[in-house]
Amino acid sequence: MSTCEWNDRYSIGIVQIDEHHRHLFSLLNRLYNDFVNKIHGDSVTALFDELVDYATYHFSAEEYWMQESFFPHFEKHKEEHALFSRRVTDMHKDYHAGRRQISLELLTFLNDWLSAHILRSDAEFGRFITAGNFRI
Ligand SMILES: [Fe+2]
């Protein structure tokens, strides 16, 4: 798996959202480092909980800004968030119900989904906002 690092190509041109994405990548990167260093236990659990909570907060914020700016692809975008949230919620429940082990499959899913979603869907919102000079 490639590293879960933020890089400039993820910038969508909206400062608040870029900051959120940076924070998501930093949480994911810490989770990945713990996995690589075979660190388990409560600190990893707290990190995974924080990542899930922060993703929920971030999606709500993004959706709020999309509605406020009458973004035409809002419903489709919201559905992408919902599908991801359902999948992560299931993985999060399994984690708490089971051996509390982060897997490479989980990390890869989070990293791949986040990258693809930012580059395709969030970037589309970024272009919409910058083209219309709408400020969030
Ligand atoms: Fe999004």
Coordinates of N, CA and C and ligand atoms in Angstrom, one line a residue:
M1 N 0.8 -1.2 0.0 CA 0.0 0.0 0.0 C 0.9 1.2 0.0
S2 N 0.5 2.2 -0.8 CA 1.2 3.5 -0.8 C 1.0 4.2 0.6
T3 N 1.8 5.1 0.9 CA 1.6 5.7 2.3 C 0.4 6.6 2.3
C4 N -0.1 6.9 3.5 CA -1.3 7.7 3.6 C -1.0 9.1 3.9
E5 N -0.2 9.7 3.0 CA 0.3 11.0 3.3 C -0.5 12.0 2.4
W6 N -0.7 13.2 3.0 CA -1.3 14.3 2.2 C -0.3 14.7 1.2
N7 N -0.7 15.1 0.0 CA 0.2 15.8 -0.9 C -0.6 16.8 -1.7
D8 N 0.0 17.8 -2.3 CA -0.6 18.9 -2.9 C -1.7 18.6 -4.0
R9 N -1.5 17.4 -4.6 CA -2.5 17.2 -5.6 C -3.9 16.9 -5.0
Y10 N -4.0 16.7 -3.7 CA -5.3 16.6 -3.0 C -6.0 17.9 -2.8
S11 N -5.2 19.0 -3.0 CA -5.8 20.3 -2.7 C -7.0 20.6 -3.7
I12 N -8.2 21.0 -3.1 CA -9.3 21.2 -4.0 C -9.6 22.7 -4.1
G13 N -8.7 23.5 -3.4 CA -8.9 25.0 -3.6 C -9.8 25.6 -2.6
I14 N -10.3 24.8 -1.6 CA -11.2 25.4 -0.5 C -10.4 25.1 0.8
V15 N -10.0 26.2 1.4 CA -9.0 26.1 2.5 C -9.6 25.2 3.7
Q16 N -10.9 25.5 4.0 CA -11.4 24.7 5.2 C -11.5 23.2 4.9
I17 N -11.9 22.9 3.6 CA -12.0 21.4 3.3 C -10.6 20.8 3.2
D18 N -9.7 21.5 2.6 CA -8.3 21.0 2.5 C -7.7 20.7 3.9
E19 N -8.1 21.6 4.9 CA -7.6 21.4 6.3 C -8.2 20.1 6.8
H20 N -9.5 19.9 6.6 CA -10.2 18.7 7.1 C -9.5 17.5 6.5
H21 N -9.2 17.5 5.2 CA -8.6 16.4 4.5 C -7.2 16.1 5.0
R22 N -6.5 17.2 5.3 CA -5.1 17.0 5.9 C -5.2 16.3 7.2
H23 N -6.2 16.7 8.0 CA -6.4 16.1 9.3 C -6.8 14.6 9.2
L24 N -7.6 14.3 8.2 CA -8.0 12.9 8.0 C -6.8 12.1 7.6
F25 N -6.0 12.6 6.7 CA -4.8 11.9 6.3 C -3.8 11.7 7.5
S26 N -3.8 12.7 8.3 CA -2.8 12.6 9.4 C -3.3 11.5 10.4
L27 N -4.6 11.4 10.7 CA -5.1 10.4 11.6 C -4.9 9.0 10.9
L28 N -5.1 8.9 9.6 CA -4.9 7.6 8.9 C -3.5 7.2 8.9
N29 N -2.6 8.2 8.7 CA -1.2 7.9 8.7 C -0.7 7.4 10.1
R30 N -1.2 8.0 11.1 CA -0.9 7.5 12.5 C -1.3 6.1 12.7
L31 N -2.5 5.8 12.2 CA -3.1 4.4 12.3 C -2.2 3.5 11.5
Y32 N -1.8 3.9 10.4 CA -1.0 3.1 9.5 C 0.4 2.8 10.2
N33 N 1.0 3.9 10.7 CA 2.3 3.7 11.4 C 2.2 2.7 12.6
D34 N 1.1 2.8 13.4 CA 0.9 1.9 14.5 C 0.8 0.5 14.0
F35 N 0.1 0.3 12.8 CA -0.1 -1.0 12.2 C 1.3 -1.6 11.8
V36 N 2.1 -0.8 11.2 CA 3.4 -1.2 10.7 C 4.3 -1.5 11.9
N37 N 4.2 -0.7 12.9 CA 5.0 -0.9 14.1 C 4.4 -1.9 15.1
K38 N 3.4 -2.6 14.7 CA 2.7 -3.6 15.5 C 2.3 -3.1 16.9
I39 N 1.8 -1.9 16.9 CA 1.3 -1.3 18.1 C -0.2 -1.6 18.2
H40 N -0.7 -2.2 19.3 CA -2.1 -2.5 19.5 C -2.6 -1.9 20.8
G41 N -3.9 -2.0 21.0 CA -4.4 -1.6 22.3 C -5.2 -0.3 22.3
D42 N -5.4 0.2 23.5 CA -6.3 1.3 23.7 C -5.9 2.6 22.9
S43 N -4.6 2.9 22.7 CA -4.3 4.1 21.9 C -4.7 3.9 20.5
V44 N -4.6 2.7 20.0 CA -5.0 2.5 18.6 C -6.5 2.5 18.5
T45 N -7.2 2.0 19.5 CA -8.7 2.0 19.5 C -9.1 3.5 19.5
A46 N -8.5 4.3 20.3 CA -8.9 5.7 20.5 C -8.7 6.4 19.1
L47 N -7.6 6.1 18.5 CA -7.3 6.7 17.2 C -8.3 6.3 16.1
F48 N -8.7 5.0 16.1 CA -9.7 4.6 15.1 C -11.0 5.2 15.4
D49 N -11.4 5.3 16.7 CA -12.6 6.0 17.1 C -12.6 7.5 16.6
E50 N -11.5 8.1 16.8 CA -11.4 9.5 16.4 C -11.5 9.7 14.9
L51 N -10.9 8.8 14.2 CA -10.9 8.8 12.7 C -12.4 8.7 12.2
V52 N -13.1 7.8 12.8 CA -14.5 7.6 12.4 C -15.4 8.8 12.8
D53 N -15.1 9.3 14.0 CA -15.9 10.5 14.4 C -15.6 11.7 13.5
Y54 N -14.3 11.9 13.2 CA -13.9 13.0 12.4 C -14.4 12.9 11.0
A55 N -14.4 11.7 10.5 CA -15.0 11.6 9.1 C -16.5 12.0 9.1
T56 N -17.2 11.6 10.1 CA -18.6 11.9 10.2 C -18.8 13.4 10.3
Y57 N -18.0 14.1 11.1 CA -18.0 15.5 11.3 C -17.7 16.2 9.9
H58 N -16.7 15.7 9.3 CA -16.2 16.3 8.0 C -17.3 16.2 6.9
F59 N -17.9 15.0 6.8 CA -19.0 14.8 5.8 C -20.1 15.8 6.1
S60 N -20.5 15.9 7.3 CA -21.6 16.9 7.6 C -21.2 18.3 7.2
A61 N -20.0 18.7 7.5 CA -19.6 20.0 7.1 C -19.6 20.2 5.6
E62 N -19.0 19.2 4.9 CA -19.0 19.3 3.5 C -20.4 19.4 2.9
E63 N -21.3 18.6 3.4 CA -22.7 18.6 2.9 C -23.4 19.9 3.2
Y64 N -23.1 20.5 4.3 CA -23.7 21.8 4.7 C -23.2 22.8 3.6
W65 N -21.9 22.8 3.4 CA -21.4 23.8 2.4 C -22.0 23.6 1.0
M66 N -22.2 22.3 0.6 CA -22.7 22.0 -0.7 C -24.2 22.5 -0.8
Q67 N -24.9 22.3 0.3 CA -26.3 22.7 0.2 C -26.4 24.3 0.2
E68 N -25.6 24.9 1.0 CA -25.6 26.4 1.1 C -25.2 27.0 -0.3
S69 N -24.4 26.3 -1.1 CA -23.9 26.9 -2.3 C -24.7 26.3 -3.5
F70 N -25.8 25.5 -3.2 CA -26.6 24.9 -4.3 C -25.8 24.1 -5.3
F71 N -24.9 23.3 -4.7 CA -24.0 22.4 -5.6 C -24.9 21.4 -6.3
P72 N -24.9 21.4 -7.6 CA -25.8 20.5 -8.4 C -25.6 19.0 -8.1
H73 N -24.5 18.6 -7.7 CA -24.2 17.2 -7.5 C -24.3 16.8 -6.1
F74 N -25.0 17.6 -5.3 CA -25.1 17.3 -3.9 C -25.6 15.9 -3.5
E75 N -26.7 15.5 -4.1 CA -27.3 14.3 -3.7 C -26.4 13.1 -4.0
K76 N -25.8 13.1 -5.2 CA -24.9 12.0 -5.6 C -23.7 12.0 -4.6
H77 N -23.2 13.2 -4.2 CA -22.1 13.3 -3.3 C -22.4 12.7 -1.9
K78 N -23.6 13.2 -1.5 CA -24.1 12.7 -0.2 C -24.2 11.2 -0.1
E79 N -24.6 10.6 -1.2 CA -24.8 9.2 -1.3 C -23.4 8.5 -1.2
E80 N -22.4 9.1 -1.9 CA -21.0 8.5 -1.7 C -20.6 8.5 -0.3
H81 N -20.9 9.6 0.4 CA -20.5 9.7 1.8 C -21.3 8.6 2.6
A82 N -22.6 8.4 2.3 CA -23.4 7.5 3.1 C -22.9 6.0 2.9
L83 N -22.5 5.7 1.6 CA -22.0 4.3 1.4 C -20.8 4.1 2.1
F84 N -19.9 5.0 2.1 CA -18.6 4.9 2.8 C -18.9 4.8 4.3
S85 N -19.7 5.6 4.8 CA -20.0 5.6 6.3 C -20.6 4.3 6.7
R86 N -21.5 3.7 5.9 CA -22.0 2.4 6.3 C -20.9 1.4 6.3
R87 N -20.1 1.4 5.4 CA -19.0 0.4 5.3 C -18.1 0.5 6.5
V88 N -17.7 1.8 6.8 CA -16.7 2.0 7.9 C -17.4 1.7 9.2
T89 N -18.7 2.1 9.4 CA -19.4 1.8 10.6 C -19.4 0.3 10.9
D90 N -19.6 -0.5 9.8 CA -19.6 -2.0 10.0 C -18.2 -2.4 10.4
M91 N -17.1 -1.9 9.8 CA -15.8 -2.3 10.1 C -15.4 -1.9 11.5
H92 N -15.9 -0.7 11.9 CA -15.7 -0.2 13.3 C -16.4 -1.1 14.3
K93 N -17.6 -1.5 14.0 CA -18.3 -2.4 14.9 C -17.6 -3.7 15.0
D94 N -17.2 -4.3 13.9 CA -16.5 -5.5 13.9 C -15.2 -5.4 14.7
Y95 N -14.5 -4.3 14.6 CA -13.3 -4.1 15.4 C -13.6 -4.1 16.9
H96 N -14.6 -3.4 17.3 CA -14.9 -3.4 18.7 C -15.5 -4.7 19.2
A97 N -16.2 -5.5 18.3 CA -16.8 -6.7 18.7 C -15.7 -7.9 18.7
G98 N -14.7 -7.7 18.0 CA -13.7 -8.8 17.8 C -12.4 -8.6 18.5
R99 N -11.3 -8.9 17.8 CA -10.0 -8.9 18.5 C -9.4 -7.5 18.5
R100 N -10.1 -6.6 18.0 CA -9.6 -5.2 18.0 C -8.2 -5.1 17.3
Q101 N -8.2 -5.7 16.1 CA -7.0 -5.6 15.3 C -7.3 -4.8 14.0
I102 N -6.4 -3.8 13.7 CA -6.5 -3.1 12.5 C -5.9 -4.0 11.4
S103 N -6.6 -4.1 10.2 CA -6.0 -4.9 9.2 C -5.5 -4.0 8.0
L104 N -4.6 -4.6 7.2 CA -4.2 -3.9 6.0 C -5.3 -3.7 5.1
E105 N -6.3 -4.6 5.1 CA -7.4 -4.4 4.2 C -8.2 -3.2 4.6
L106 N -8.4 -3.0 5.9 CA -9.1 -1.8 6.4 C -8.3 -0.5 6.0
L107 N -7.0 -0.5 6.2 CA -6.2 0.7 5.9 C -6.2 1.0 4.4
T108 N -6.1 -0.1 3.6 CA -6.1 0.1 2.2 C -7.4 0.7 1.7
F109 N -8.5 0.1 2.3 CA -9.8 0.7 1.9 C -10.0 2.1 2.2
L110 N -9.6 2.5 3.5 CA -9.7 3.9 3.9 C -8.8 4.8 3.0
N111 N -7.6 4.4 2.7 CA -6.7 5.2 1.9 C -7.2 5.4 0.5
D112 N -7.6 4.2 -0.1 CA -8.0 4.3 -1.5 C -9.3 5.1 -1.7
W113 N -10.2 4.8 -0.7 CA -11.5 5.6 -0.9 C -11.3 7.1 -0.7
L114 N -10.5 7.4 0.3 CA -10.3 8.8 0.6 C -9.6 9.5 -0.6
S115 N -8.6 8.9 -1.1 CA -7.8 9.5 -2.3 C -8.8 9.6 -3.5
A116 N -9.5 8.6 -3.8 CA -10.3 8.6 -5.0 C -11.4 9.6 -4.8
H117 N -12.0 9.6 -3.7 CA -13.1 10.6 -3.4 C -12.7 12.0 -3.5
I118 N -11.6 12.3 -2.9 CA -11.0 13.7 -2.9 C -10.7 14.1 -4.4
L119 N -10.0 13.2 -5.1 CA -9.5 13.6 -6.4 C -10.6 13.7 -7.4
R120 N -11.7 13.0 -7.2 CA -12.8 13.0 -8.2 C -13.9 13.9 -7.7
S121 N -14.5 13.5 -6.6 CA -15.8 14.1 -6.2 C -15.6 15.5 -5.5
D122 N -14.6 15.5 -4.5 CA -14.4 16.7 -3.8 C -13.8 17.8 -4.7
A123 N -12.9 17.3 -5.6 CA -12.3 18.3 -6.6 C -13.4 18.9 -7.5
E124 N -14.4 18.1 -7.8 CA -15.5 18.7 -8.6 C -16.2 19.8 -7.8
F125 N -16.4 19.6 -6.5 CA -17.0 20.7 -5.7 C -16.0 21.9 -5.6
G126 N -14.8 21.6 -5.5 CA -13.8 22.7 -5.5 C -13.8 23.6 -6.8
R127 N -14.0 22.9 -7.9 CA -14.0 23.6 -9.2 C -15.3 24.4 -9.3
F128 N -16.4 23.9 -8.7 CA -17.7 24.6 -8.7 C -17.6 25.9 -7.9
I129 N -17.0 25.8 -6.7 CA -16.9 26.9 -5.9 C -15.9 28.0 -6.5
T130 N -14.8 27.5 -7.0 CA -13.8 28.5 -7.5 C -14.4 29.2 -8.7
A131 N -15.1 28.4 -9.6 CA -15.6 29.0 -10.8 C -16.7 30.1 -10.5
G132 N -17.5 29.8 -9.5 CA -18.6 30.7 -9.1 C -18.2 31.8 -8.2
N133 N -16.9 31.8 -7.7 CA -16.5 32.7 -6.7 C -17.4 32.7 -5.5
F134 N -18.0 31.6 -5.2 CA -18.8 31.5 -4.0 C -17.9 31.2 -2.8
R135 N -18.1 31.9 -1.7 CA -17.2 31.7 -0.6 C -17.9 30.9 0.5
I136 N -17.2 29.9 1.0 CA -17.9 29.2 2.1 C -17.2 29.6 3.4
Ligands
FE1 FE -16.8 14.5 0.0

